[in-house]
Amino acid sequence: MSVVLEETRKIEDYLAMPDEEIASRIESAKRELGPRVIILGHHYQRDDVIRHADLFGDSYQLSVMASQTEAEYIMFCGVHFMAESADILGKDSQHVILPDLGAGCSMADMANIDQVEDAWQQLKEIGVVSEKTKVAPITYMNSTAAIKAFCGRNEGVVCTSSNAVPLFDIYLKEFEKMFFFPDQHLGRNTGAKFGIPLEKMVVWDPHKDLGGNTEEDLHNAKLILWRGHCSVHGRFKPWHVDKVRADVPGIRVLVHPECVYEVVQKSDLNGSTSYIIKTVESAPAGSKWAIGTEVNLVNRLIKRFPEQHIQLLAPDLCMCATMYRISPQSLAWAMENLLDGNVVNEITVDDETKHFANIALGRMIKLTEKK
Ligand code: 13P
Ligand code: SF4
């Protein structure tokens, strides 16, 4: 199928359409395209998008779904790094479409491949990365394909919030140190689960020499954490936990491990978006939860489980603005273009990057399934 730009439908034409018309256009395009298209949706997508998804899940589940689907077109309702991962894991004949190219991730943008290569080189120059010292580069799924490829080339792996613990378990046994990109909080929270003391987890600031550390700090460190974070989960503060406990006696605090260490330490439970969902699903009526993750997911849980008390951990809106860029309008626009034979907003990763990123993603899936 070729891209015919002159005939491409215009997104502006969809913006003024009534919601119900948009919804019925998406459904009728889905019917017409049949098994040729699959719509995948991340748990943080808004209700009016997720209602059209064939399958939805957290970032790990979505990567497995993308690797297994036979559909010719993967319409990805998530953010850019997830669509890139789908392209890496999918077949060469498949096309991955991100309905709005503005759906990025501010955390993934906090590390670029040149900075990562430069950091690795600096670590080599001071002998932290050497034949003798095995350092595993591990990247969170929320990173560019180029960084995943870097990990693939250097014996490393990709992880998500749902498999960080088992993958750390494997890599901490096999390697002396780990260099973790780009989410310092997931790295620190996971390291803490293995009893690594805070002073052995140093932060690498890409804008400073040696990441702002001394050579000695880096030689002594067990975990080197890239200085990145999620601005959505960063909004949850330790005082929110104290306040909700004081306001609602018996409430349990359930947070995503992208939250800062102090919040995770104060919480009752922490885990990926799927873990959060499963925890609430298996809780009895009358359970009380303050949840520290993206608001669209929390609001869906509130609607699904009216017999439980569920609230967002913070009083302000913790919404992922980039996830929100995927709208029913952009989905309808991309689907109807597909009906016309136009693939719009295709996400492609070049062959060389794909090869090595696939090694790191493939390792992740294989090791996660083995555990
Ligand atoms: P998970 O889907 O792995 O829970 O990650 C959450 C997230 O921030 C996705 O960007
Ligand atoms: Fe990125 Fe945070 Fe949004 Fe996830 S929730 S896509 S980590 S900004």
Tab-separated table of C-alpha atoms and ligand atoms in Angstrom:
chain	number	residue	atom	x	y	z
A	1	MET	CA	0.000	0.000	0.000
A	2	SER	CA	1.536	3.344	-0.963
A	3	VAL	CA	1.218	6.734	0.689
A	4	VAL	CA	-0.713	9.088	-1.621
A	5	LEU	CA	-0.258	12.454	0.043
A	6	GLU	CA	-2.470	14.572	-2.266
A	7	GLU	CA	-5.482	12.424	-1.532
A	8	THR	CA	-4.910	12.165	2.204
A	9	ARG	CA	-7.888	13.210	4.277
A	10	LYS	CA	-7.335	16.265	6.449
A	11	ILE	CA	-7.403	15.973	10.251
A	12	GLU	CA	-9.018	19.454	10.444
A	13	ASP	CA	-12.145	18.041	8.824
A	14	TYR	CA	-12.560	15.621	11.736
A	15	LEU	CA	-12.095	18.105	14.550
A	16	ALA	CA	-15.549	19.636	14.300
A	17	MET	CA	-17.459	16.367	13.886
A	18	PRO	CA	-19.796	15.362	16.717
A	19	ASP	CA	-18.436	12.663	19.053
A	20	GLU	CA	-21.027	10.068	18.075
A	21	GLU	CA	-20.321	10.510	14.377
A	22	ILE	CA	-16.599	10.064	15.040
A	23	ALA	CA	-17.255	6.917	17.078
A	24	SER	CA	-19.464	5.389	14.407
A	25	ARG	CA	-16.936	6.221	11.651
A	26	ILE	CA	-14.200	4.430	13.616
A	27	GLU	CA	-16.399	1.375	14.148
A	28	SER	CA	-17.478	1.232	10.529
A	29	ALA	CA	-13.858	1.565	9.317
A	30	LYS	CA	-12.964	-1.263	11.696
A	31	ARG	CA	-15.718	-3.449	10.256
A	32	GLU	CA	-14.658	-2.734	6.694
A	33	LEU	CA	-10.965	-3.330	7.337
A	34	GLY	CA	-11.747	-6.480	9.347
A	35	PRO	CA	-8.728	-8.540	10.439
A	36	ARG	CA	-6.379	-6.365	8.356
A	37	VAL	CA	-6.226	-3.871	11.227
A	38	ILE	CA	-5.839	-4.250	14.959
A	39	ILE	CA	-6.260	-1.351	17.371
A	40	LEU	CA	-4.002	-1.597	20.438
A	41	GLY	CA	-4.547	0.724	23.400
A	42	HIS	CA	-2.477	1.530	26.481
A	43	HIS	CA	-4.260	1.645	29.838
A	44	TYR	CA	-3.668	5.411	30.083
A	45	GLN	CA	-5.708	6.167	26.980
A	46	ARG	CA	-8.914	8.088	27.451
A	47	ASP	CA	-12.257	6.236	27.534
A	48	ASP	CA	-13.428	7.544	24.169
A	49	VAL	CA	-10.340	5.982	22.547
A	50	ILE	CA	-10.007	2.787	24.589
A	51	ARG	CA	-13.609	1.835	23.739
A	52	HIS	CA	-12.430	1.194	20.169
A	53	ALA	CA	-9.373	-0.886	21.076
A	54	ASP	CA	-9.379	-4.577	20.138
A	55	LEU	CA	-6.794	-5.265	22.801
A	56	PHE	CA	-5.403	-3.150	25.587
A	57	GLY	CA	-2.729	-3.545	28.211
A	58	ASP	CA	0.376	-2.149	29.836
A	59	SER	CA	3.523	-1.511	27.851
A	60	TYR	CA	4.829	-5.081	28.275
A	61	GLN	CA	1.546	-6.694	27.260
A	62	LEU	CA	1.254	-4.411	24.250
A	63	SER	CA	4.730	-5.362	23.065
A	64	VAL	CA	3.811	-9.060	23.254
A	65	MET	CA	0.521	-8.395	21.424
A	66	ALA	CA	2.385	-6.521	18.690
A	67	SER	CA	4.805	-9.417	18.291
A	68	GLN	CA	1.958	-11.922	17.919
A	69	THR	CA	-0.659	-10.218	15.769
A	70	GLU	CA	-1.079	-11.203	12.129
A	71	ALA	CA	-2.856	-7.940	11.234
A	72	GLU	CA	-1.400	-5.964	8.352
A	73	TYR	CA	-1.895	-2.667	10.223
A	74	ILE	CA	-1.271	-2.022	13.909
A	75	MET	CA	-3.116	1.137	14.924
A	76	PHE	CA	-1.272	2.082	18.086
A	77	CYS	CA	-3.147	4.125	20.648
A	78	GLY	CA	-0.285	4.831	22.979
A	79	VAL	CA	2.890	6.861	22.691
A	80	HIS	CA	5.751	6.965	20.214
A	81	PHE	CA	8.190	4.597	21.944
A	82	MET	CA	5.448	1.955	22.192
A	83	ALA	CA	4.675	2.236	18.476
A	84	GLU	CA	8.398	1.984	17.706
A	85	SER	CA	8.608	-1.167	19.808
A	86	ALA	CA	5.647	-2.591	17.897
A	87	ASP	CA	7.454	-1.907	14.624
A	88	ILE	CA	10.610	-3.578	15.950
A	89	LEU	CA	8.744	-6.656	17.156
A	90	GLY	CA	6.274	-6.906	14.295
A	91	LYS	CA	6.769	-8.546	10.937
A	92	ASP	CA	8.408	-6.645	8.049
A	93	SER	CA	5.136	-6.691	6.160
A	94	GLN	CA	3.215	-4.967	8.978
A	95	HIS	CA	2.661	-1.225	9.276
A	96	VAL	CA	2.444	0.535	12.632
A	97	ILE	CA	0.416	3.742	12.784
A	98	LEU	CA	0.418	6.313	15.588
A	99	PRO	CA	-2.746	8.384	15.061
A	100	ASP	CA	-1.076	11.581	16.378
A	101	LEU	CA	2.669	12.076	16.010
A	102	GLY	CA	2.591	14.474	18.970
A	103	ALA	CA	2.016	11.495	21.274
A	104	GLY	CA	5.540	11.278	22.641
A	105	CYS	CA	6.879	10.734	26.137
A	106	SER	CA	8.767	13.431	28.035
A	107	MET	CA	10.675	10.769	29.969
A	108	ALA	CA	11.873	9.028	26.809
A	109	ASP	CA	13.025	12.432	25.532
A	110	MET	CA	15.334	12.789	28.542
A	111	ALA	CA	17.923	10.427	27.062
A	112	ASN	CA	19.242	10.443	23.530
A	113	ILE	CA	21.608	7.962	21.965
A	114	ASP	CA	24.505	10.417	21.638
A	115	GLN	CA	24.367	11.158	25.355
A	116	VAL	CA	24.180	7.449	26.164
A	117	GLU	CA	27.139	6.582	23.890
A	118	ASP	CA	29.106	9.451	25.421
A	119	ALA	CA	28.336	8.271	28.961
A	120	TRP	CA	29.406	4.708	28.091
A	121	GLN	CA	32.655	6.030	26.614
A	122	GLN	CA	33.364	8.076	29.760
A	123	LEU	CA	32.743	4.976	31.886
A	124	LYS	CA	35.179	3.038	29.689
A	125	GLU	CA	37.835	5.734	30.015
A	126	ILE	CA	37.793	5.540	33.812
A	127	GLY	CA	37.717	1.734	33.775
A	128	VAL	CA	34.188	1.332	35.143
A	129	VAL	CA	33.185	-0.447	31.953
A	130	SER	CA	36.019	-2.846	31.155
A	131	GLU	CA	36.828	-6.451	30.356
A	132	LYS	CA	37.049	-7.035	34.093
A	133	THR	CA	33.939	-5.147	35.194
A	134	LYS	CA	30.821	-6.319	33.445
A	135	VAL	CA	28.241	-3.532	33.283
A	136	ALA	CA	24.796	-4.277	31.888
A	137	PRO	CA	23.016	-1.432	30.109
A	138	ILE	CA	19.310	-1.786	30.807
A	139	THR	CA	16.734	0.501	29.354
A	140	TYR	CA	13.175	1.046	30.383
A	141	MET	CA	10.750	0.477	27.523
A	142	ASN	CA	10.159	4.252	27.653
A	143	SER	CA	13.196	5.058	25.520
A	144	THR	CA	14.112	5.481	21.878
A	145	ALA	CA	14.700	2.532	19.564
A	146	ALA	CA	18.339	3.656	19.286
A	147	ILE	CA	18.852	3.228	23.042
A	148	LYS	CA	17.187	-0.180	22.942
A	149	ALA	CA	19.587	-1.087	20.125
A	150	PHE	CA	22.527	0.137	22.241
A	151	CYS	CA	21.415	-2.286	24.979
A	152	GLY	CA	21.023	-5.068	22.426
A	153	ARG	CA	24.595	-4.523	21.194
A	154	ASN	CA	26.073	-4.458	24.684
A	155	GLU	CA	24.555	-7.582	26.277
A	156	GLY	CA	21.787	-5.535	27.861
A	157	VAL	CA	18.031	-5.749	27.851
A	158	VAL	CA	14.813	-3.730	27.858
A	159	CYS	CA	12.496	-3.864	30.841
A	160	THR	CA	9.079	-2.500	31.699
A	161	SER	CA	7.579	-1.731	35.066
A	162	SER	CA	5.964	-5.167	35.108
A	163	ASN	CA	9.153	-7.188	34.663
A	164	ALA	CA	11.849	-4.914	36.129
A	165	VAL	CA	12.103	-7.091	39.257
A	166	PRO	CA	12.705	-10.453	37.546
A	167	LEU	CA	15.061	-8.878	35.013
A	168	PHE	CA	17.070	-7.076	37.710
A	169	ASP	CA	17.247	-10.399	39.513
A	170	ILE	CA	18.875	-12.047	36.503
A	171	TYR	CA	21.172	-9.171	35.598
A	172	LEU	CA	22.324	-8.412	39.140
A	173	LYS	CA	23.555	-12.005	39.392
A	174	GLU	CA	25.338	-11.969	36.053
A	175	PHE	CA	26.791	-8.460	36.005
A	176	GLU	CA	28.737	-6.438	38.496
A	177	LYS	CA	26.858	-3.221	37.791
A	178	MET	CA	23.921	-1.944	35.839
A	179	PHE	CA	23.468	1.307	33.955
A	180	PHE	CA	19.755	2.041	33.843
A	181	PHE	CA	18.070	4.475	31.410
A	182	PRO	CA	16.126	6.775	31.509
A	183	ASP	CA	13.877	6.558	34.602
A	184	GLN	CA	15.890	7.044	37.763
A	185	HIS	CA	12.810	6.325	39.894
A	186	LEU	CA	11.930	2.931	38.457
A	187	GLY	CA	15.643	2.079	38.661
A	188	ARG	CA	15.974	3.210	42.283
A	189	ASN	CA	12.709	1.654	43.423
A	190	THR	CA	13.652	-1.655	41.826
A	191	GLY	CA	17.212	-1.520	43.161
A	192	ALA	CA	15.809	-0.933	46.653
A	193	LYS	CA	13.748	-4.125	46.335
A	194	PHE	CA	17.069	-5.977	46.077
A	195	GLY	CA	18.449	-4.241	49.159
A	196	ILE	CA	20.891	-2.026	47.233
A	197	PRO	CA	21.675	0.898	49.558
A	198	LEU	CA	20.911	4.390	48.241
A	199	GLU	CA	24.575	5.384	48.305
A	200	LYS	CA	25.315	2.578	45.840
A	201	MET	CA	22.766	3.997	43.395
A	202	VAL	CA	24.258	7.100	41.789
A	203	VAL	CA	22.523	9.421	39.350
A	204	TRP	CA	24.053	10.162	35.942
A	205	ASP	CA	23.314	13.701	34.792
A	206	PRO	CA	24.018	13.758	31.037
A	207	HIS	CA	24.833	17.467	31.178
A	208	LYS	CA	27.801	17.032	33.524
A	209	ASP	CA	31.209	15.360	33.218
A	210	LEU	CA	31.083	11.831	34.594
A	211	GLY	CA	27.389	12.472	35.033
A	212	GLY	CA	28.199	14.742	38.003
A	213	ASN	CA	29.933	11.943	39.929
A	214	THR	CA	33.457	11.263	41.082
A	215	GLU	CA	35.374	8.324	39.639
A	216	GLU	CA	35.253	6.738	43.074
A	217	ASP	CA	31.440	7.063	43.276
A	218	LEU	CA	31.116	5.346	39.916
A	219	HIS	CA	33.531	2.548	40.807
A	220	ASN	CA	31.633	1.933	44.051
A	221	ALA	CA	28.151	2.136	42.542
A	222	LYS	CA	26.071	-0.955	41.916
A	223	LEU	CA	23.477	0.926	39.916
A	224	ILE	CA	24.020	3.998	37.769
A	225	LEU	CA	20.672	5.709	37.198
A	226	TRP	CA	20.072	8.035	34.276
A	227	ARG	CA	18.648	11.377	35.372
A	228	GLY	CA	15.174	11.024	33.855
A	229	HIS	CA	11.708	10.905	35.297
A	230	CYS	CA	8.020	10.818	34.443
A	231	SER	CA	6.403	14.197	34.943
A	232	VAL	CA	2.994	12.587	35.518
A	233	HIS	CA	4.068	10.202	38.285
A	234	GLY	CA	6.406	12.870	39.654
A	235	ARG	CA	3.350	14.831	40.751
A	236	PHE	CA	2.639	12.396	43.557
A	237	LYS	CA	4.369	13.638	46.693
A	238	PRO	CA	5.046	11.989	50.060
A	239	TRP	CA	2.656	14.444	51.749
A	240	HIS	CA	-0.182	13.162	49.537
A	241	VAL	CA	0.302	9.749	51.137
A	242	ASP	CA	0.277	11.216	54.670
A	243	LYS	CA	-2.781	13.315	53.915
A	244	VAL	CA	-4.872	10.550	52.384
A	245	ARG	CA	-4.056	8.236	55.283
A	246	ALA	CA	-5.161	10.935	57.736
A	247	ASP	CA	-8.327	11.747	55.725
A	248	VAL	CA	-9.489	8.193	54.985
A	249	PRO	CA	-8.737	5.715	57.768
A	250	GLY	CA	-7.934	2.233	56.498
A	251	ILE	CA	-7.117	3.401	52.974
A	252	ARG	CA	-4.311	1.562	51.167
A	253	VAL	CA	-1.915	3.373	48.891
A	254	LEU	CA	-1.133	1.677	45.580
A	255	VAL	CA	1.363	3.382	43.279
A	256	HIS	CA	3.286	2.952	40.056
A	257	PRO	CA	7.076	2.544	40.489
A	258	GLU	CA	7.696	5.609	38.297
A	259	CYS	CA	6.767	7.587	41.441
A	260	VAL	CA	9.646	8.965	43.521
A	261	TYR	CA	11.346	6.652	46.020
A	262	GLU	CA	9.837	8.383	49.074
A	263	VAL	CA	6.294	7.907	47.745
A	264	VAL	CA	6.927	4.247	46.904
A	265	GLN	CA	8.473	3.714	50.351
A	266	LYS	CA	5.403	5.208	52.032
A	267	SER	CA	2.933	3.255	49.874
A	268	ASP	CA	1.440	-0.128	50.731
A	269	LEU	CA	1.904	-1.652	47.289
A	270	ASN	CA	3.553	-0.698	44.027
A	271	GLY	CA	3.615	-2.137	40.543
A	272	SER	CA	2.905	-1.640	36.854
A	273	THR	CA	-0.448	-0.495	35.515
A	274	SER	CA	-1.541	-4.132	35.075
A	275	TYR	CA	-0.498	-4.921	38.626
A	276	ILE	CA	-2.565	-1.979	39.860
A	277	ILE	CA	-5.594	-3.194	37.895
A	278	LYS	CA	-5.225	-6.804	39.078
A	279	THR	CA	-4.844	-5.689	42.688
A	280	VAL	CA	-8.103	-3.740	42.571
A	281	GLU	CA	-9.876	-6.493	40.607
A	282	SER	CA	-9.088	-9.039	43.273
A	283	ALA	CA	-9.921	-6.800	46.259
A	284	PRO	CA	-13.184	-7.332	48.185
A	285	ALA	CA	-16.067	-4.837	48.197
A	286	GLY	CA	-15.450	-2.065	50.699
A	287	SER	CA	-11.690	-1.923	49.991
A	288	LYS	CA	-10.249	1.569	50.010
A	289	TRP	CA	-7.510	2.626	47.601
A	290	ALA	CA	-5.569	5.793	46.881
A	291	ILE	CA	-3.901	5.160	43.543
A	292	GLY	CA	-0.819	6.926	42.272
A	293	THR	CA	-0.890	6.607	38.513
A	294	GLU	CA	-2.401	8.221	35.421
A	295	VAL	CA	-5.884	9.635	35.932
A	296	ASN	CA	-7.651	7.950	32.988
A	297	LEU	CA	-6.819	4.541	34.386
A	298	VAL	CA	-7.847	5.535	37.917
A	299	ASN	CA	-11.158	6.970	36.679
A	300	ARG	CA	-11.910	3.730	34.818
A	301	LEU	CA	-11.255	1.742	37.984
A	302	ILE	CA	-13.562	4.071	39.923
A	303	LYS	CA	-16.343	3.401	37.384
A	304	ARG	CA	-15.731	-0.367	37.213
A	305	PHE	CA	-15.651	-0.938	40.969
A	306	PRO	CA	-18.327	1.271	42.577
A	307	GLU	CA	-18.434	-1.076	45.567
A	308	GLN	CA	-14.861	-0.058	46.459
A	309	HIS	CA	-13.612	3.357	47.530
A	310	ILE	CA	-11.061	4.362	44.899
A	311	GLN	CA	-9.467	7.762	44.543
A	312	LEU	CA	-6.496	9.371	42.871
A	313	LEU	CA	-3.634	9.789	45.336
A	314	ALA	CA	-3.201	13.484	44.499
A	315	PRO	CA	-5.997	16.041	44.386
A	316	ASP	CA	-4.697	17.617	41.165
A	317	LEU	CA	-5.010	16.149	37.707
A	318	CYS	CA	-2.230	13.634	37.006
A	319	MET	CA	-2.847	13.152	33.327
A	320	CYS	CA	-0.372	12.138	30.661
A	321	ALA	CA	-0.865	14.981	28.193
A	322	THR	CA	0.969	13.187	25.407
A	323	MET	CA	-1.148	10.029	25.710
A	324	TYR	CA	-4.112	12.370	25.524
A	325	ARG	CA	-2.969	13.520	22.085
A	326	ILE	CA	-4.481	10.320	20.702
A	327	SER	CA	-8.086	11.383	20.279
A	328	PRO	CA	-11.110	9.726	18.670
A	329	GLN	CA	-10.719	12.353	15.916
A	330	SER	CA	-7.132	11.377	15.103
A	331	LEU	CA	-8.073	7.704	15.287
A	332	ALA	CA	-11.005	8.218	12.879
A	333	TRP	CA	-8.728	10.202	10.538
A	334	ALA	CA	-6.056	7.472	10.509
A	335	MET	CA	-8.629	4.672	10.078
A	336	GLU	CA	-10.468	6.352	7.209
A	337	ASN	CA	-7.206	7.130	5.474
A	338	LEU	CA	-6.440	3.450	5.719
A	339	LEU	CA	-9.769	2.680	4.071
A	340	ASP	CA	-8.697	4.957	1.199
A	341	GLY	CA	-5.393	3.119	0.932
A	342	ASN	CA	-3.325	5.821	2.660
A	343	VAL	CA	-1.020	4.874	5.520
A	344	VAL	CA	-0.633	8.049	7.552
A	345	ASN	CA	1.739	8.586	10.505
A	346	GLU	CA	3.557	5.325	9.941
A	347	ILE	CA	6.235	4.628	12.558
A	348	THR	CA	9.281	2.897	11.135
A	349	VAL	CA	12.624	2.014	12.618
A	350	ASP	CA	15.628	1.588	10.310
A	351	ASP	CA	16.869	-1.973	9.745
A	352	GLU	CA	20.152	-1.727	11.654
A	353	THR	CA	18.515	-0.204	14.757
A	354	LYS	CA	15.666	-2.658	14.460
A	355	HIS	CA	18.023	-5.627	14.415
A	356	PHE	CA	19.787	-4.709	17.663
A	357	ALA	CA	16.704	-3.318	19.417
A	358	ASN	CA	14.967	-6.581	18.591
A	359	ILE	CA	17.749	-8.445	20.396
A	360	ALA	CA	17.148	-6.417	23.581
A	361	LEU	CA	13.349	-6.642	23.328
A	362	GLY	CA	13.480	-10.324	22.401
A	363	ARG	CA	15.678	-11.012	25.462
A	364	MET	CA	13.137	-9.195	27.609
A	365	ILE	CA	10.229	-11.293	26.360
A	366	LYS	CA	12.147	-14.579	26.570
A	367	LEU	CA	13.458	-13.926	30.087
A	368	THR	CA	10.078	-12.672	31.326
A	369	GLU	CA	8.300	-15.740	30.036
A	370	LYS	CA	10.898	-18.049	31.577
A	371	LYS	CA	10.515	-16.511	35.066
B	1	13P	P1	3.453	0.438	32.196
B	1	13P	O1	2.513	0.343	31.060
B	1	13P	O2	4.629	-0.478	32.017
B	1	13P	O3	2.840	0.282	33.531
B	1	13P	O4	4.140	1.877	32.142
B	1	13P	C1	3.467	3.020	32.411
B	1	13P	C2	3.868	4.138	31.572
B	1	13P	O5	4.264	5.172	31.997
B	1	13P	C3	3.751	3.998	30.174
B	1	13P	O6	4.283	5.110	29.639
B	2	SF4	FE1	5.881	9.037	29.474
B	2	SF4	FE2	5.003	9.369	31.980
B	2	SF4	FE3	3.318	9.675	29.937
B	2	SF4	FE4	4.248	7.243	30.575
B	2	SF4	S1	2.934	8.524	31.824
B	2	SF4	S2	4.082	8.119	28.522
B	2	SF4	S3	6.324	7.757	31.255
B	2	SF4	S4	5.134	10.938	30.385
